[in-house]
Amino acid sequence: MNYFKKANILQILVLSLVLSSCGKNETEPDIKDSELPENVLPKMKPFTNEEPKLSEEYIKTTRQKIAHFYNKNWPGKSANGAFLVAKNGQIIFEKYDGLANFSKKDSITPTTPLHIASVSKVLTATAILKLVNAKRLDLDQKVNSILKEFPFPEVTVRMLLNHRSGLRNYAYFTDRNDGVWDRHNRLTNQDILTLLATKNIGLESRTNTRFAYCNTNYAMLALIIEKITKKSYKEAMSEMIFKPLGMKNTFVFDYEKDKDRIVPSYKANRVEIGKDYLDKVYGDKNIYSTVRDLLKFDRARNKPSFLEPSLLKQVYMGYSNERKGKKNYGLGIRMVNWETGQNFYFHNGWWHGNTSAYITLQKEQVTIIALSNKMNKSTYNVKKLAPLFGDYPFETDTEE
C-alpha cells in the first residue's frame, strides 16, 4: 500500500513540474538576439502565434479568383513549377505543374526543391540582419574591417545590402577576354574578392552616389556571414534559418555534391541549360527551396520578434530613388512606394531557366510565391494578385 502511495505522490510531483514548466515557457518572452552568448548564433523563430482563421466562404471565393488568374497566366499548364498563395499562414491556393526533369519525367511536387535565383538575396539579407540584431555586426561597419582584402574603404555592410556600393558585377568583369579570369575554371566567392583586390577592377560608380543592382554585393555578404559565424555559408544558413524553421527541402547548392542531383533548368523550348563557370557563387543565388518552405520563411519574417523595431524600420526604408519614383530597394527587398502611402514588398529572380517571385503583403498578412525551372516570364505576373487582398493599383485579371 505504501508503495502505491509513494508512486502516486511521485506521479503528482512530476505532473506538476511538467505543467509549471509548460506555463513558464508560454509566458517567458523570447530571448533577444543581443542577449545570446557569443558562441550561439541568432536563429529565426517560427511564427507560432495563433493567427485568425479564414472562413470557408472566403477561402472558396478567393480560391476561385486565383484559379482563374492561374489558368489565364499559365495556359495549358505551362507554368512548369510551383505556386502558392496564403493568408495568415493558411494556404488558400497551391499548384504544381510540369516536370522537374524532362528526361526522367519526374513530376514537380510540394517537396521538389527548385532554384529560387535572386530570391536567395532575401534569405542572405535575413542572415546578415539577424547578425546585426545580435550585435555581431553593424550596418554601417566598413566591409574592409571584416574582409581584410576588400579594396574599397568607403563601402559598408548597408551599402552591400541596398546596392549602393558602386561595385561592378562579377558576371561582367570575369566574362572579358583580358585575362582577368579563365572561364574554364569555376568562379568562387573568394575568387571574386581576390580579383577585386588584385586585378584593378575598380568601381562602376562612386560609392553611395547611386543605386545599381549588383550580384557582387551579395557574394560579398555571403563571405561576411562566413567570417562572422566562422562557418560556411551553407552551414550558417542551415543553422540560422533552414533548420529552426523546419525548411526541410531547402539547401544551399554545393556544386561538387549537388550538381548531379538538383533539378535542372530549361529554356522555354524545353532545351536543358547546363551549368557554367558562375555556378559556384552563392549569396546572390544558389538556394533551392519549395513554396511551402518559403511560406514558413515569410511567416518568420513577419513574427514581431524577427528584428528590433528600429532595425526593422531600416529594412523597409527606400534607398534607391535618387529621383522621385515608385520603384525602390530596401535592405534585401524590392518595393513599390505609392504617393498614397501604400507599399508593396517583393523580390524577383532569374538564373539560367529558373524564374522566381516572392511577394509579402505585410498589412494583409498575405504571401504569394511562384517558382519555375523552365524560362517563363509569366512568373512575375503574380503581383497582379495583390489587388485581391488590398489597395494595390496593379492591373489584374481574376474575374470570370
PDB file of N, CA, C and O in Angstrom, residues 46-89:
ATOM      1  N   PRO A  46       9.943  30.282 -35.718  1.00  0.00           N
ATOM      2  CA  PRO A  46       8.679  30.100 -36.449  1.00  0.00           C
ATOM      3  C   PRO A  46       7.591  31.013 -35.916  1.00  0.00           C
ATOM      4  O   PRO A  46       7.594  31.380 -34.733  1.00  0.00           O
ATOM      5  N   PHE A  47       6.671  31.389 -36.792  1.00  0.00           N
ATOM      6  CA  PHE A  47       5.511  32.173 -36.368  1.00  0.00           C
ATOM      7  C   PHE A  47       4.511  31.198 -35.764  1.00  0.00           C
ATOM      8  O   PHE A  47       3.742  30.548 -36.472  1.00  0.00           O
ATOM      9  N   THR A  48       4.545  31.049 -34.440  1.00  0.00           N
ATOM     10  CA  THR A  48       3.718  30.042 -33.766  1.00  0.00           C
ATOM     11  C   THR A  48       2.443  30.622 -33.153  1.00  0.00           C
ATOM     12  O   THR A  48       1.596  29.882 -32.669  1.00  0.00           O
ATOM     13  N   ASN A  49       2.311  31.958 -33.160  1.00  0.00           N
ATOM     14  CA  ASN A  49       1.107  32.559 -32.591  1.00  0.00           C
ATOM     15  C   ASN A  49      -0.122  32.144 -33.395  1.00  0.00           C
ATOM     16  O   ASN A  49      -0.061  31.948 -34.604  1.00  0.00           O
ATOM     17  N   GLU A  50      -1.233  32.035 -32.709  1.00  0.00           N
ATOM     18  CA  GLU A  50      -2.478  31.691 -33.370  1.00  0.00           C
ATOM     19  C   GLU A  50      -2.918  32.863 -34.239  1.00  0.00           C
ATOM     20  O   GLU A  50      -3.123  33.975 -33.760  1.00  0.00           O
ATOM     21  N   GLU A  51      -3.050  32.617 -35.557  1.00  0.00           N
ATOM     22  CA  GLU A  51      -3.490  33.675 -36.462  1.00  0.00           C
ATOM     23  C   GLU A  51      -4.974  33.495 -36.771  1.00  0.00           C
ATOM     24  O   GLU A  51      -5.503  32.385 -36.704  1.00  0.00           O
ATOM     25  N   PRO A  52      -5.658  34.583 -37.094  1.00  0.00           N
ATOM     26  CA  PRO A  52      -7.096  34.495 -37.372  1.00  0.00           C
ATOM     27  C   PRO A  52      -7.407  33.472 -38.459  1.00  0.00           C
ATOM     28  O   PRO A  52      -6.765  33.471 -39.509  1.00  0.00           O
ATOM     29  N   LYS A  53      -8.361  32.606 -38.194  1.00  0.00           N
ATOM     30  CA  LYS A  53      -8.745  31.581 -39.159  1.00  0.00           C
ATOM     31  C   LYS A  53      -9.598  32.200 -40.271  1.00  0.00           C
ATOM     32  O   LYS A  53     -10.471  33.031 -40.008  1.00  0.00           O
ATOM     33  N   LEU A  54      -9.349  31.770 -41.467  1.00  0.00           N
ATOM     34  CA  LEU A  54     -10.116  32.239 -42.610  1.00  0.00           C
ATOM     35  C   LEU A  54     -11.405  31.442 -42.709  1.00  0.00           C
ATOM     36  O   LEU A  54     -11.416  30.232 -42.450  1.00  0.00           O
ATOM     37  N   SER A  55     -12.476  32.099 -43.096  1.00  0.00           N
ATOM     38  CA  SER A  55     -13.747  31.391 -43.247  1.00  0.00           C
ATOM     39  C   SER A  55     -13.720  30.531 -44.497  1.00  0.00           C
ATOM     40  O   SER A  55     -13.005  30.819 -45.466  1.00  0.00           O
ATOM     41  N   GLU A  56     -14.499  29.482 -44.491  1.00  0.00           N
ATOM     42  CA  GLU A  56     -14.585  28.598 -45.649  1.00  0.00           C
ATOM     43  C   GLU A  56     -15.082  29.357 -46.878  1.00  0.00           C
ATOM     44  O   GLU A  56     -14.635  29.110 -48.003  1.00  0.00           O
ATOM     45  N   GLU A  57     -16.012  30.275 -46.663  1.00  0.00           N
ATOM     46  CA  GLU A  57     -16.560  31.050 -47.772  1.00  0.00           C
ATOM     47  C   GLU A  57     -15.488  31.950 -48.385  1.00  0.00           C
ATOM     48  O   GLU A  57     -15.379  32.054 -49.616  1.00  0.00           O
ATOM     49  N   TYR A  58     -14.700  32.577 -47.516  1.00  0.00           N
ATOM     50  CA  TYR A  58     -13.616  33.436 -48.014  1.00  0.00           C
ATOM     51  C   TYR A  58     -12.613  32.620 -48.820  1.00  0.00           C
ATOM     52  O   TYR A  58     -12.194  33.027 -49.913  1.00  0.00           O
ATOM     53  N   ILE A  59     -12.225  31.472 -48.290  1.00  0.00           N
ATOM     54  CA  ILE A  59     -11.266  30.611 -48.987  1.00  0.00           C
ATOM     55  C   ILE A  59     -11.820  30.175 -50.344  1.00  0.00           C
ATOM     56  O   ILE A  59     -11.116  30.224 -51.362  1.00  0.00           O
ATOM     57  N   LYS A  60     -13.085  29.788 -50.367  1.00  0.00           N
ATOM     58  CA  LYS A  60     -13.702  29.293 -51.604  1.00  0.00           C
ATOM     59  C   LYS A  60     -13.733  30.365 -52.687  1.00  0.00           C
ATOM     60  O   LYS A  60     -13.313  30.125 -53.831  1.00  0.00           O
ATOM     61  N   THR A  61     -14.229  31.556 -52.344  1.00  0.00           N
ATOM     62  CA  THR A  61     -14.362  32.616 -53.354  1.00  0.00           C
ATOM     63  C   THR A  61     -12.999  33.135 -53.803  1.00  0.00           C
ATOM     64  O   THR A  61     -12.794  33.395 -54.993  1.00  0.00           O
ATOM     65  N   THR A  62     -12.066  33.242 -52.866  1.00  0.00           N
ATOM     66  CA  THR A  62     -10.730  33.731 -53.217  1.00  0.00           C
ATOM     67  C   THR A  62      -9.994  32.704 -54.064  1.00  0.00           C
ATOM     68  O   THR A  62      -9.313  33.053 -55.039  1.00  0.00           O
ATOM     69  N   ARG A  63     -10.148  31.443 -53.721  1.00  0.00           N
ATOM     70  CA  ARG A  63      -9.501  30.369 -54.485  1.00  0.00           C
ATOM     71  C   ARG A  63      -9.994  30.353 -55.935  1.00  0.00           C
ATOM     72  O   ARG A  63      -9.210  30.148 -56.860  1.00  0.00           O
ATOM     73  N   GLN A  64     -11.285  30.588 -56.128  1.00  0.00           N
ATOM     74  CA  GLN A  64     -11.841  30.610 -57.485  1.00  0.00           C
ATOM     75  C   GLN A  64     -11.211  31.728 -58.318  1.00  0.00           C
ATOM     76  O   GLN A  64     -10.882  31.526 -59.500  1.00  0.00           O
ATOM     77  N   LYS A  65     -11.023  32.873 -57.709  1.00  0.00           N
ATOM     78  CA  LYS A  65     -10.431  34.005 -58.430  1.00  0.00           C
ATOM     79  C   LYS A  65      -8.960  33.743 -58.753  1.00  0.00           C
ATOM     80  O   LYS A  65      -8.484  34.079 -59.841  1.00  0.00           O
ATOM     81  N   ILE A  66      -8.249  33.142 -57.818  1.00  0.00           N
ATOM     82  CA  ILE A  66      -6.834  32.831 -58.062  1.00  0.00           C
ATOM     83  C   ILE A  66      -6.711  31.768 -59.150  1.00  0.00           C
ATOM     84  O   ILE A  66      -5.835  31.850 -60.017  1.00  0.00           O
ATOM     85  N   ALA A  67      -7.616  30.792 -59.127  1.00  0.00           N
ATOM     86  CA  ALA A  67      -7.598  29.737 -60.146  1.00  0.00           C
ATOM     87  C   ALA A  67      -7.821  30.325 -61.536  1.00  0.00           C
ATOM     88  O   ALA A  67      -7.167  29.906 -62.510  1.00  0.00           O
ATOM     89  N   HIS A  68      -8.721  31.295 -61.634  1.00  0.00           N
ATOM     90  CA  HIS A  68      -8.965  31.952 -62.921  1.00  0.00           C
ATOM     91  C   HIS A  68      -7.699  32.653 -63.398  1.00  0.00           C
ATOM     92  O   HIS A  68      -7.313  32.534 -64.572  1.00  0.00           O
ATOM     93  N   PHE A  69      -7.033  33.370 -62.493  1.00  0.00           N
ATOM     94  CA  PHE A  69      -5.768  34.032 -62.835  1.00  0.00           C
ATOM     95  C   PHE A  69      -4.725  33.007 -63.273  1.00  0.00           C
ATOM     96  O   PHE A  69      -4.038  33.193 -64.282  1.00  0.00           O
ATOM     97  N   TYR A  70      -4.608  31.935 -62.518  1.00  0.00           N
ATOM     98  CA  TYR A  70      -3.604  30.910 -62.814  1.00  0.00           C
ATOM     99  C   TYR A  70      -3.790  30.339 -64.217  1.00  0.00           C
ATOM    100  O   TYR A  70      -2.833  30.232 -64.997  1.00  0.00           O
ATOM    101  N   ASN A  71      -5.018  29.974 -64.538  1.00  0.00           N
ATOM    102  CA  ASN A  71      -5.291  29.354 -65.834  1.00  0.00           C
ATOM    103  C   ASN A  71      -5.073  30.325 -66.994  1.00  0.00           C
ATOM    104  O   ASN A  71      -4.693  29.903 -68.099  1.00  0.00           O
ATOM    105  N   LYS A  72      -5.270  31.593 -66.736  1.00  0.00           N
ATOM    106  CA  LYS A  72      -5.047  32.586 -67.793  1.00  0.00           C
ATOM    107  C   LYS A  72      -3.576  32.950 -67.898  1.00  0.00           C
ATOM    108  O   LYS A  72      -3.049  33.190 -68.997  1.00  0.00           O
ATOM    109  N   ASN A  73      -2.877  32.997 -66.764  1.00  0.00           N
ATOM    110  CA  ASN A  73      -1.462  33.384 -66.756  1.00  0.00           C
ATOM    111  C   ASN A  73      -0.570  32.272 -67.302  1.00  0.00           C
ATOM    112  O   ASN A  73       0.430  32.523 -67.977  1.00  0.00           O
ATOM    113  N   TRP A  74      -0.921  31.024 -66.968  1.00  0.00           N
ATOM    114  CA  TRP A  74      -0.151  29.869 -67.436  1.00  0.00           C
ATOM    115  C   TRP A  74      -1.088  28.905 -68.173  1.00  0.00           C
ATOM    116  O   TRP A  74      -1.431  27.828 -67.650  1.00  0.00           O
ATOM    117  N   PRO A  75      -1.537  29.257 -69.370  1.00  0.00           N
ATOM    118  CA  PRO A  75      -2.489  28.388 -70.080  1.00  0.00           C
ATOM    119  C   PRO A  75      -1.864  27.047 -70.434  1.00  0.00           C
ATOM    120  O   PRO A  75      -0.659  26.949 -70.694  1.00  0.00           O
ATOM    121  N   GLY A  76      -2.691  26.020 -70.405  1.00  0.00           N
ATOM    122  CA  GLY A  76      -2.227  24.695 -70.778  1.00  0.00           C
ATOM    123  C   GLY A  76      -1.147  24.152 -69.862  1.00  0.00           C
ATOM    124  O   GLY A  76      -0.245  23.440 -70.304  1.00  0.00           O
ATOM    125  N   LYS A  77      -1.228  24.489 -68.585  1.00  0.00           N
ATOM    126  CA  LYS A  77      -0.254  24.009 -67.592  1.00  0.00           C
ATOM    127  C   LYS A  77       1.187  24.336 -67.994  1.00  0.00           C
ATOM    128  O   LYS A  77       2.102  23.532 -67.844  1.00  0.00           O
ATOM    129  N   SER A  78       1.387  25.556 -68.490  1.00  0.00           N
ATOM    130  CA  SER A  78       2.707  25.956 -68.986  1.00  0.00           C
ATOM    131  C   SER A  78       3.639  26.473 -67.907  1.00  0.00           C
ATOM    132  O   SER A  78       4.779  26.834 -68.197  1.00  0.00           O
ATOM    133  N   ALA A  79       3.179  26.506 -66.666  1.00  0.00           N
ATOM    134  CA  ALA A  79       4.000  27.074 -65.586  1.00  0.00           C
ATOM    135  C   ALA A  79       5.282  26.283 -65.360  1.00  0.00           C
ATOM    136  O   ALA A  79       6.349  26.839 -65.155  1.00  0.00           O
ATOM    137  N   ASN A  80       5.166  24.980 -65.375  1.00  0.00           N
ATOM    138  CA  ASN A  80       6.287  24.092 -65.042  1.00  0.00           C
ATOM    139  C   ASN A  80       6.990  24.548 -63.761  1.00  0.00           C
ATOM    140  O   ASN A  80       8.156  24.946 -63.753  1.00  0.00           O
ATOM    141  N   GLY A  81       6.250  24.501 -62.688  1.00  0.00           N
ATOM    142  CA  GLY A  81       6.816  24.941 -61.425  1.00  0.00           C
ATOM    143  C   GLY A  81       5.823  24.801 -60.285  1.00  0.00           C
ATOM    144  O   GLY A  81       4.925  23.959 -60.321  1.00  0.00           O
ATOM    145  N   ALA A  82       6.007  25.659 -59.286  1.00  0.00           N
ATOM    146  CA  ALA A  82       5.191  25.608 -58.074  1.00  0.00           C
ATOM    147  C   ALA A  82       4.658  26.998 -57.765  1.00  0.00           C
ATOM    148  O   ALA A  82       5.351  28.008 -57.979  1.00  0.00           O
ATOM    149  N   PHE A  83       3.442  27.050 -57.238  1.00  0.00           N
ATOM    150  CA  PHE A  83       2.778  28.329 -56.989  1.00  0.00           C
ATOM    151  C   PHE A  83       1.941  28.207 -55.724  1.00  0.00           C
ATOM    152  O   PHE A  83       1.266  27.189 -55.511  1.00  0.00           O
ATOM    153  N   LEU A  84       1.991  29.239 -54.899  1.00  0.00           N
ATOM    154  CA  LEU A  84       1.269  29.213 -53.620  1.00  0.00           C
ATOM    155  C   LEU A  84       0.804  30.615 -53.243  1.00  0.00           C
ATOM    156  O   LEU A  84       1.541  31.594 -53.417  1.00  0.00           O
ATOM    157  N   VAL A  85      -0.409  30.669 -52.711  1.00  0.00           N
ATOM    158  CA  VAL A  85      -0.936  31.903 -52.123  1.00  0.00           C
ATOM    159  C   VAL A  85      -1.483  31.559 -50.737  1.00  0.00           C
ATOM    160  O   VAL A  85      -2.248  30.597 -50.591  1.00  0.00           O
ATOM    161  N   ALA A  86      -1.081  32.313 -49.729  1.00  0.00           N
ATOM    162  CA  ALA A  86      -1.531  32.061 -48.358  1.00  0.00           C
ATOM    163  C   ALA A  86      -1.879  33.372 -47.664  1.00  0.00           C
ATOM    164  O   ALA A  86      -1.343  34.437 -48.013  1.00  0.00           O
ATOM    165  N   LYS A  87      -2.771  33.304 -46.709  1.00  0.00           N
ATOM    166  CA  LYS A  87      -3.098  34.453 -45.859  1.00  0.00           C
ATOM    167  C   LYS A  87      -3.105  33.976 -44.421  1.00  0.00           C
ATOM    168  O   LYS A  87      -3.650  32.900 -44.121  1.00  0.00           O
ATOM    169  N   ASN A  88      -2.482  34.750 -43.543  1.00  0.00           N
ATOM    170  CA  ASN A  88      -2.340  34.352 -42.139  1.00  0.00           C
ATOM    171  C   ASN A  88      -1.667  32.990 -42.013  1.00  0.00           C
ATOM    172  O   ASN A  88      -1.969  32.219 -41.101  1.00  0.00           O
ATOM    173  N   GLY A  89      -0.802  32.690 -42.951  1.00  0.00           N
ATOM    174  CA  GLY A  89      -0.105  31.406 -42.937  1.00  0.00           C
ATOM    175  C   GLY A  89      -0.929  30.235 -43.426  1.00  0.00           C
ATOM    176  O   GLY A  89      -0.434  29.110 -43.492  1.00  0.00           O
TER     177      GLY A  89
END
